[in-house]
Amino acid sequence: MNKSSETHLREANISPSYTRVMIYDYLKINHNHPNVDEIYKALCKKLHTLSKTTVYNVLKLFLEKDIARKVTISSSEDKYELTCEDHSHFKCKVCNKLYDIPLVKTEYSTATLKGFKVNNEEVLLTGICVNCNK
Amino acid sequence: MNKSSETHLREANISPSYTRVMIYDYLKINHNHPNVDEIYKALCKKLHTLSKTTVYNVLKLFLEKDIARKVTISSSEDKYELTCEDHSHFKCKVCNKLYDIPLVKTEYSTATLKGFKVNNEEVLLTGICVNCNK
DNA sequence: GTCCTTGCAAAGCGTTTGCACAGAA
DNA sequence: TTCTGTGCAAACGCTTTGCAAGGAC
């Protein structure tokens, strides 16, 4: 069990059960925006009694406590990642892989958004990735 | 039936059936990114025999022919809009309404995306809209 | 006749809910 | 005891699929 992951969970007011730490660590190590099924299948190897419901429960808790978020890219499956330093995403339309890329800066006139309070900016680039672009 | 909508469909190699024109017009008039159910319910009033399957079929065709696209914002329902001049989106986290806003410019270093071909950029701002921000 | 459009019904699949059981406090 | 974490099973909701009927050509 990872000490620092336990600490992160505690800081978010989540009691660090074994399962929760496992899921947290999985997200921490795997930056490939896994969906529920991928997390479930990967952790089943170590946690033989794990159920998908628990994965859903834990991820829901992580979202509520703001230590993880859904990455909603044009597809009907929910993907997840830990809330961390800002970055943007690139989605390859050939292989459908989703890449983390350095933060894309944005520029817009605040005048057109008068009265609107902006808390968050997300940028998604789509195109062809380096592997498919050959 | 709208003459110019018929033309748009023909230009996209879609034979302009009555139902297709109706759905196209609905998307053309309603810029509120409707989901399938909203389109279905709205058009049922005029097309009493309409089925959801047909709405799905037509939207799928529109996506294939690139005259419409899914707007995938963190929620599990698919929303649709016509492919048109570029704009960005603002999502209010209080009322969940999705606004069209003027195009947000982006800035990123092409060096970090060496080998990647970028075809499209999408920006989503989230926050509190003018109506909820009172 | 064939092809295209539409739509009912069923299946599929990801997700949520209800409930129960075991362990911790 | 109560509260918490987990997980089976069922329900749920959106979407897709299979297939058939009717119309266009």
PDB file of C-alpha atoms (C1' of nucleotides) in Angstrom, chain B residues 15 17 19-20 49-51 53-54 57, chain C residues 4-10 14-16:
ATOM      1  CA  SER B  15     -31.564  12.667 -50.302  1.00  0.00           C
ATOM      2  CA  SER B  17     -36.694  13.138 -47.256  1.00  0.00           C
ATOM      3  CA  THR B  19     -38.155  13.529 -41.990  1.00  0.00           C
ATOM      4  CA  ARG B  20     -34.535  14.405 -42.654  1.00  0.00           C
ATOM      5  CA  THR B  49     -45.495   8.421 -36.642  1.00  0.00           C
ATOM      6  CA  LEU B  50     -41.893   9.400 -35.961  1.00  0.00           C
ATOM      7  CA  SER B  51     -39.830   6.901 -34.003  1.00  0.00           C
ATOM      8  CA  THR B  53     -34.939   4.884 -34.207  1.00  0.00           C
ATOM      9  CA  THR B  54     -35.448   7.205 -37.150  1.00  0.00           C
ATOM     10  CA  ASN B  57     -30.721   6.839 -38.037  1.00  0.00           C
TER      11      ASN B  57
ATOM     12  C1'  DC C   4     -34.392   3.391 -49.872  1.00  0.00           C
ATOM     13  C1'  DT C   5     -36.743   5.140 -45.815  1.00  0.00           C
ATOM     14  C1'  DT C   6     -39.080   4.349 -41.804  1.00  0.00           C
ATOM     15  C1'  DG C   7     -40.305   2.137 -37.399  1.00  0.00           C
ATOM     16  C1'  DC C   8     -41.559  -1.580 -34.160  1.00  0.00           C
ATOM     17  C1'  DA C   9     -39.547  -4.758 -30.987  1.00  0.00           C
ATOM     18  C1'  DA C  10     -35.818  -6.747 -28.968  1.00  0.00           C
ATOM     19  C1'  DG C  14     -22.792   1.000 -19.409  1.00  0.00           C
ATOM     20  C1'  DT C  15     -24.446   2.713 -15.177  1.00  0.00           C
ATOM     21  C1'  DT C  16     -27.298   3.114 -11.034  1.00  0.00           C
TER      22       DT C  16
END
